[in-house]
């Protein structure tokens, strides 16, 4: 049994004058990316050092006479001082670290803390952390008092390029991942690549595979730049990393603006996720970091496309070379093909009995098909080296 999450609370009392939104401008050191679904807006600011300007940015968006911060103790130890300095004295609500705390129970403890502190509809919940903190805070913000403002300060690469953008929030159920959720666009996302300096290398690589995904689905230029500069990327050199984060965010924001509820276009973001999610499920989310499973999923989707004649083998080889250059992946050779197929059948991407499968046609473009057969997937898994039974 996991130990009881300790939730300490504190409210942040805003000080000083509230400046007008126009006081924040896109500058050389802050790029602005907007999600605009027609009915909902969300702004992402990206730039080195933006965490130190968090208070000013939130003031500019008129956010939160009361602000409540959610983080994990480990993240707070590394970056809490900067957040404190930017927001004023703050004692966060702490969620213990790890995917196993992305639960309704944690959400309940957040409600407890918010109620005790007297949070009201004008309050804002500020999530400082990776996707686990962001998704959990997001679900609490979506539901508390039928919705309060949400601010993301993503601290993993995966959260910066993926989970903080798009408004999907939610928690896991004992019977499955992300089964409970909502759409709740963050009011503001403050993305500061400098916080990635402390991120363990494996977590960093996991996020990089999602960046590669954006390249494959929408930008050959992004893909080529990562491939040409892997050393600088791994050194987390701002000159290479920040533009890659910005472009990834732009691609996701653009897709979400056109199709927030995933009725069509948004599905392309699932490239690599059909096989990837199944690999995560059959290994009970213990073997792979999410991006690592997606790396295999992208290789599988590319292999399948090549065998359908939808993608050139040269493009498939380029993808395989980049995935290999980004580092070792956990092995898949012991995993049973029938188990992976079973997990694919249970996937949320099956709509009315048909599996929507995103295939790359080249690096930079995709097509979504619904006629991929199990035999094709099995053949791909065989070529990937998985076990026949
Ligand atoms: N909402 C969405 O659209 C969406 C999209 C993709 C993934 N997700 C969700 O995101 C979650 C995964 O997110 P994640 O990969 O960020 O994992 P995570 O939140 O578990 O963070 C990974 C680890 O890195 C640590 N960490 C975070 N920031 C750090 C930093 N700056 N320095 C050092 N350590 C740091 C965390 O404490 C944790 O141990 C999953 O639950 C997944 O379902 C959601
Ligand atoms: Zn993903």
XYZ file of C-alpha atoms and ligand atoms in Angstrom:
434
model
C 0.000 0.000 0.000
C 1.358 3.405 -0.835
C 1.740 5.628 2.164
C -0.843 8.303 2.695
C -0.027 11.355 0.646
C 0.791 14.218 2.913
C -0.972 17.311 1.802
C 0.117 20.559 3.191
C -1.530 23.602 2.090
C -0.957 27.117 1.702
C -2.475 29.933 -0.024
C -0.592 32.528 -1.886
C -1.715 35.969 -1.253
C -1.187 38.121 -4.182
C 0.639 41.299 -3.515
C 1.021 44.480 -5.382
C -0.834 45.860 -8.277
C -2.342 43.819 -11.047
C -0.894 44.902 -14.321
C -2.796 44.796 -17.547
C -2.499 41.814 -19.923
C -0.766 44.016 -22.447
C 2.206 44.276 -20.100
C 3.265 40.814 -21.257
C 4.535 40.775 -24.775
C 6.184 38.160 -26.888
C 9.840 39.154 -26.775
C 13.108 37.616 -27.828
C 13.182 35.662 -24.574
C 9.481 34.775 -24.384
C 7.553 33.152 -27.189
C 3.784 33.019 -27.032
C 1.765 30.064 -28.341
C -2.023 30.144 -28.162
C -4.669 27.479 -28.175
C -7.947 28.900 -29.428
C -10.752 26.421 -29.889
C -13.302 29.083 -30.714
C -14.862 28.784 -27.286
C -11.803 28.371 -25.093
C -8.421 30.078 -25.035
C -5.148 29.128 -23.460
C -1.786 30.865 -23.622
C 1.612 29.218 -23.346
C 4.690 31.339 -22.668
C 8.010 29.702 -23.484
C 11.396 31.113 -22.557
C 14.483 30.607 -20.436
C 14.054 32.205 -17.030
C 10.266 32.584 -17.207
C 9.780 30.789 -13.879
C 11.414 33.820 -12.266
C 8.705 36.001 -13.846
C 5.812 33.731 -12.899
C 4.178 36.272 -10.597
C 4.298 39.041 -13.193
C 2.959 36.753 -15.898
C 0.019 35.628 -13.759
C -0.664 39.233 -12.741
C -0.717 40.148 -16.403
C -3.338 37.498 -17.059
C -5.285 38.733 -14.029
C -4.964 35.327 -12.493
C -5.837 34.572 -9.014
C -6.443 36.899 -6.168
C -5.668 33.593 -4.469
C -3.206 31.144 -5.929
C -2.634 27.629 -4.695
C 0.410 25.702 -5.791
C 0.515 21.938 -6.282
C 3.860 20.186 -6.615
C 5.781 17.135 -5.413
C 8.401 17.304 -2.650
C 11.191 16.240 -5.028
C 10.378 18.862 -7.643
C 9.900 21.514 -4.982
C 13.321 20.766 -3.487
C 14.877 21.493 -6.873
C 12.782 24.384 -8.106
C 10.588 25.562 -5.239
C 12.912 28.401 -4.249
C 12.571 29.999 -7.689
C 8.799 29.653 -7.616
C 8.732 31.082 -4.101
C 10.820 34.043 -5.134
C 8.551 34.689 -8.090
C 5.221 34.296 -6.290
C 5.982 35.407 -2.780
C 5.757 33.168 0.253
C 4.048 29.975 -0.706
C 3.605 26.647 0.962
C 2.481 24.205 -1.683
C 0.038 21.366 -1.575
C 2.284 18.332 -2.027
C 1.438 15.269 -4.057
C 3.864 12.375 -3.524
C 5.985 11.613 -6.543
C 4.925 8.963 -9.025
C 2.245 7.778 -11.413
C 0.619 5.698 -8.665
C -0.529 8.886 -6.967
C -2.381 10.091 -10.061
C -5.645 9.009 -8.454
C -9.053 10.257 -7.358
C -7.779 9.916 -3.795
C -5.116 12.535 -4.427
C -7.726 14.736 -6.094
C -9.855 14.377 -2.951
C -6.954 15.517 -0.797
C -6.469 18.533 -3.047
C -10.152 19.419 -2.606
C -9.692 19.106 1.177
C -6.775 21.495 1.103
C -8.546 23.988 -1.146
C -11.715 23.988 0.943
C -9.810 24.417 4.196
C -7.965 27.351 2.714
C -11.155 28.997 1.583
C -10.460 28.771 -2.138
C -13.213 30.270 -4.230
C -14.184 30.471 -7.887
C -11.701 33.258 -8.442
C -8.807 31.122 -7.222
C -6.167 29.610 -9.462
C -4.407 26.260 -9.067
C -0.775 26.369 -10.188
C 0.727 22.954 -11.047
C 4.516 22.877 -10.764
C 5.746 19.520 -12.008
C 5.620 16.865 -14.688
C 2.605 15.271 -16.309
C 1.526 13.486 -13.142
C 1.253 16.691 -11.109
C -0.259 18.535 -14.092
C -2.912 15.938 -14.916
C -3.949 15.549 -11.267
C -4.023 19.286 -10.539
C -5.857 19.758 -13.803
C -8.618 17.350 -12.863
C -8.978 18.991 -9.450
C -9.143 22.429 -11.106
C -11.664 21.208 -13.690
C -14.054 19.926 -11.042
C -13.565 22.044 -7.912
C -16.514 24.471 -7.748
C -17.266 23.292 -11.331
C -13.980 24.673 -12.505
C -11.321 27.110 -11.347
C -8.393 28.563 -13.276
C -5.496 26.216 -13.970
C -1.878 27.243 -14.519
C 0.782 24.796 -15.614
C 4.464 25.246 -14.883
C 5.707 22.068 -16.582
C 9.047 20.763 -15.333
C 9.626 17.699 -17.537
C 10.260 17.816 -21.273
C 7.216 15.598 -21.791
C 5.029 17.990 -19.829
C 6.451 21.022 -21.671
C 5.803 19.681 -25.161
C 2.771 17.509 -24.518
C 0.763 17.173 -21.315
C 0.587 20.892 -20.409
C -0.995 21.763 -23.752
C -4.399 20.706 -24.976
C -6.601 20.647 -21.909
C -6.769 16.912 -21.268
C -6.726 16.389 -17.519
C -7.405 13.286 -15.524
C -6.383 10.493 -13.226
C -5.949 6.738 -13.305
C -8.377 4.102 -12.045
C -7.211 0.827 -10.509
C -8.518 -0.863 -13.676
C -6.808 1.393 -16.183
C -4.810 4.504 -16.957
C -6.421 7.898 -17.577
C -9.935 6.422 -17.360
C -11.283 9.405 -15.419
C -10.864 12.815 -16.929
C -12.131 16.013 -18.395
C -11.222 18.735 -20.850
C -10.089 21.847 -19.000
C -7.845 24.259 -20.852
C -5.176 25.842 -18.667
C -5.529 29.599 -18.523
C -1.767 29.979 -18.795
C 1.215 27.672 -19.228
C 4.627 28.991 -18.217
C 7.302 26.860 -19.846
C 10.897 27.486 -18.823
C 13.401 25.144 -20.510
C 16.018 25.994 -17.855
C 14.194 23.800 -15.311
C 15.057 20.782 -17.478
C 18.688 21.044 -16.343
C 17.882 18.850 -13.334
C 15.788 16.287 -15.214
C 17.247 12.738 -15.154
C 18.560 11.731 -18.572
C 16.049 8.947 -19.036
C 13.125 11.300 -18.350
C 14.626 13.793 -20.762
C 14.941 11.138 -23.486
C 11.354 10.066 -22.864
C 10.201 13.594 -23.713
C 12.484 13.747 -26.729
C 10.644 10.873 -28.397
C 7.470 12.975 -28.269
C 9.410 15.796 -29.957
C 10.451 13.301 -32.638
C 6.774 12.367 -32.947
C 5.867 15.974 -33.741
C 8.563 15.958 -36.385
C 7.197 12.809 -37.992
C 3.581 13.946 -37.991
C 4.052 17.569 -38.972
C 7.579 18.874 -39.489
C 10.439 17.312 -41.367
C 12.478 20.401 -40.433
C 12.061 19.722 -36.709
C 12.936 16.064 -37.235
C 16.049 16.920 -39.228
C 17.227 19.504 -36.689
C 17.008 17.000 -33.840
C 18.793 14.397 -35.952
C 21.541 16.846 -36.908
C 22.105 18.155 -33.368
C 21.678 15.213 -30.992
C 24.826 16.176 -29.042
C 23.572 19.721 -28.411
C 20.107 18.411 -27.610
C 21.507 16.037 -24.991
C 23.630 18.856 -23.601
C 20.293 20.705 -23.287
C 21.744 23.648 -25.159
C 19.097 26.325 -25.197
C 19.850 27.397 -28.748
C 18.732 24.007 -30.055
C 16.353 22.836 -27.356
C 14.166 25.926 -26.945
C 13.195 26.197 -30.627
C 12.381 22.465 -30.618
C 10.101 22.958 -27.610
C 8.453 25.981 -29.234
C 7.831 24.149 -32.498
C 6.441 21.099 -30.701
C 4.081 23.322 -28.687
C 2.985 25.140 -31.841
C 2.167 21.865 -33.576
C 0.147 20.582 -30.632
C -1.608 23.930 -30.057
C -2.508 24.123 -33.723
C -3.994 20.632 -33.778
C -5.900 21.147 -30.515
C -7.273 24.506 -31.665
C -8.839 22.778 -34.655
C -10.057 19.658 -32.849
C -10.108 19.954 -29.066
C -12.283 16.883 -28.490
C -10.360 14.469 -30.718
C -13.131 13.877 -33.213
C -10.692 13.756 -36.107
C -7.477 15.703 -36.612
C -6.311 15.450 -32.983
C -5.908 11.722 -33.525
C -2.668 12.374 -35.395
C -1.116 13.160 -32.005
C -1.622 9.467 -31.287
C 0.997 8.514 -33.867
C 3.038 5.723 -32.281
C 0.561 5.396 -29.422
C -1.437 2.349 -30.602
C 1.443 -0.088 -30.212
C 3.122 2.163 -27.615
C 0.190 2.128 -25.181
C -0.152 -1.632 -25.620
C 3.523 -2.142 -24.747
C 3.052 -0.029 -21.620
C -0.061 -1.990 -20.640
C 1.434 -5.481 -21.087
C 4.408 -4.479 -18.960
C 2.071 -2.888 -16.378
C 3.626 0.533 -16.872
C 6.808 -0.642 -15.178
C 9.285 -1.290 -17.949
C 9.056 1.748 -20.193
C 8.964 5.435 -19.668
C 6.041 6.649 -21.779
C 8.227 8.097 -24.546
C 10.247 4.887 -24.798
C 7.100 2.887 -25.508
C 6.094 5.539 -28.055
C 9.494 5.185 -29.725
C 8.704 1.504 -30.338
C 5.181 2.458 -31.365
C 6.522 4.873 -33.984
C 8.895 2.223 -35.328
C 5.976 -0.207 -35.528
C 3.693 2.281 -37.269
C 6.449 3.079 -39.756
C 7.130 -0.599 -40.423
C 3.431 -1.227 -40.995
C 3.204 1.741 -43.357
C 6.219 0.535 -45.354
C 4.638 -2.889 -45.744
C 1.433 -1.284 -47.013
C 3.397 0.762 -49.500
C 2.338 3.980 -47.721
C 5.841 5.069 -46.640
C 9.273 4.711 -48.195
C 11.744 2.414 -46.506
C 14.259 5.285 -46.647
C 12.028 7.391 -44.352
C 11.459 4.422 -42.058
C 15.234 3.945 -41.847
C 15.739 7.623 -40.988
C 13.277 7.302 -38.125
C 14.934 4.083 -36.917
C 18.353 5.775 -37.043
C 17.158 8.755 -34.987
C 15.440 6.558 -32.398
C 18.663 4.551 -32.112
C 20.754 7.733 -31.800
C 18.593 8.932 -28.903
C 19.670 5.997 -26.832
C 18.946 2.493 -25.691
C 15.383 1.304 -25.255
C 14.282 -1.453 -22.878
C 13.944 -4.795 -24.644
C 10.678 -6.025 -26.166
C 11.794 -9.459 -27.342
C 10.236 -11.340 -24.416
C 6.802 -9.749 -24.868
C 4.033 -11.991 -26.255
C 2.372 -10.832 -29.482
C -1.114 -12.128 -28.448
C -0.957 -10.080 -25.238
C -0.005 -6.934 -27.152
C -2.835 -7.502 -29.659
C -5.281 -7.969 -26.788
C -4.148 -4.672 -25.247
C -4.614 -2.913 -28.602
C -8.169 -4.265 -28.824
C -8.996 -2.730 -25.439
C -7.538 0.653 -26.375
C -9.551 3.869 -26.289
C -8.630 4.380 -29.958
C -11.116 1.664 -30.923
C -14.291 3.529 -31.896
C -17.437 1.513 -32.769
C -15.293 -1.584 -33.065
C -12.847 -0.023 -35.523
C -9.275 0.761 -34.660
C -8.081 4.146 -35.848
C -4.436 3.759 -36.701
C -2.211 6.721 -37.531
C 0.387 5.951 -40.179
C 3.196 8.182 -41.369
C 3.326 8.568 -45.123
C 6.615 10.431 -45.029
C 8.542 12.317 -42.358
C 6.232 15.282 -41.804
C 2.866 13.834 -42.838
C 0.397 11.208 -41.690
C -2.764 9.455 -42.722
C -5.303 7.900 -40.344
C -6.754 4.590 -41.495
C -9.309 2.254 -39.963
C -8.635 -0.914 -41.916
C -5.420 -2.157 -40.326
C -5.825 -5.850 -39.639
C -4.560 -7.785 -36.652
C -2.527 -9.890 -39.047
C -0.678 -6.778 -40.218
C 0.012 -5.669 -36.663
C 1.139 -9.183 -35.720
C 3.516 -9.239 -38.685
C 4.958 -5.887 -37.609
C 5.375 -7.076 -34.007
C 7.130 -10.191 -35.322
C 9.541 -8.054 -37.330
C 10.116 -5.953 -34.190
C 11.295 -9.145 -32.511
C 8.411 -9.819 -30.129
C 7.591 -13.318 -29.005
C 5.072 -15.434 -30.954
C 3.194 -16.622 -27.879
N -2.769 15.475 -20.364
C -2.162 15.074 -21.452
O -2.492 15.489 -22.578
C -1.017 14.129 -21.325
C -0.178 13.880 -22.424
C 0.914 13.041 -22.244
C 1.141 12.447 -20.998
N 0.298 12.694 -19.963
C 0.524 12.103 -18.635
O 1.755 12.606 -18.143
C 2.264 11.673 -17.187
C 3.745 11.511 -17.412
O 4.363 12.765 -17.231
P 5.949 12.908 -17.044
O 6.635 12.096 -18.069
O 6.224 14.336 -16.934
O 6.214 12.117 -15.678
P 6.207 12.558 -14.146
O 5.294 13.668 -13.888
O 6.037 11.296 -13.364
O 7.703 13.077 -13.941
C 8.763 12.172 -14.133
C 9.762 12.247 -12.985
O 10.560 13.407 -13.122
C 10.586 14.130 -11.898
N 10.791 15.531 -12.246
C 9.867 16.374 -12.770
N 10.448 17.529 -13.096
C 11.757 17.435 -12.765
C 12.884 18.278 -12.883
N 12.782 19.482 -13.467
N 14.067 17.845 -12.413
C 14.193 16.611 -11.883
N 13.179 15.741 -11.768
C 11.965 16.152 -12.204
C 9.277 13.798 -11.265
O 9.340 14.027 -9.890
C 9.124 12.322 -11.624
O 9.857 11.527 -10.753
C 1.474 10.401 -17.368
O 0.601 10.247 -16.280
C 0.693 10.619 -18.642
O -0.551 9.950 -18.653
C -0.768 13.528 -20.102
Zn 2.426 10.376 -25.635
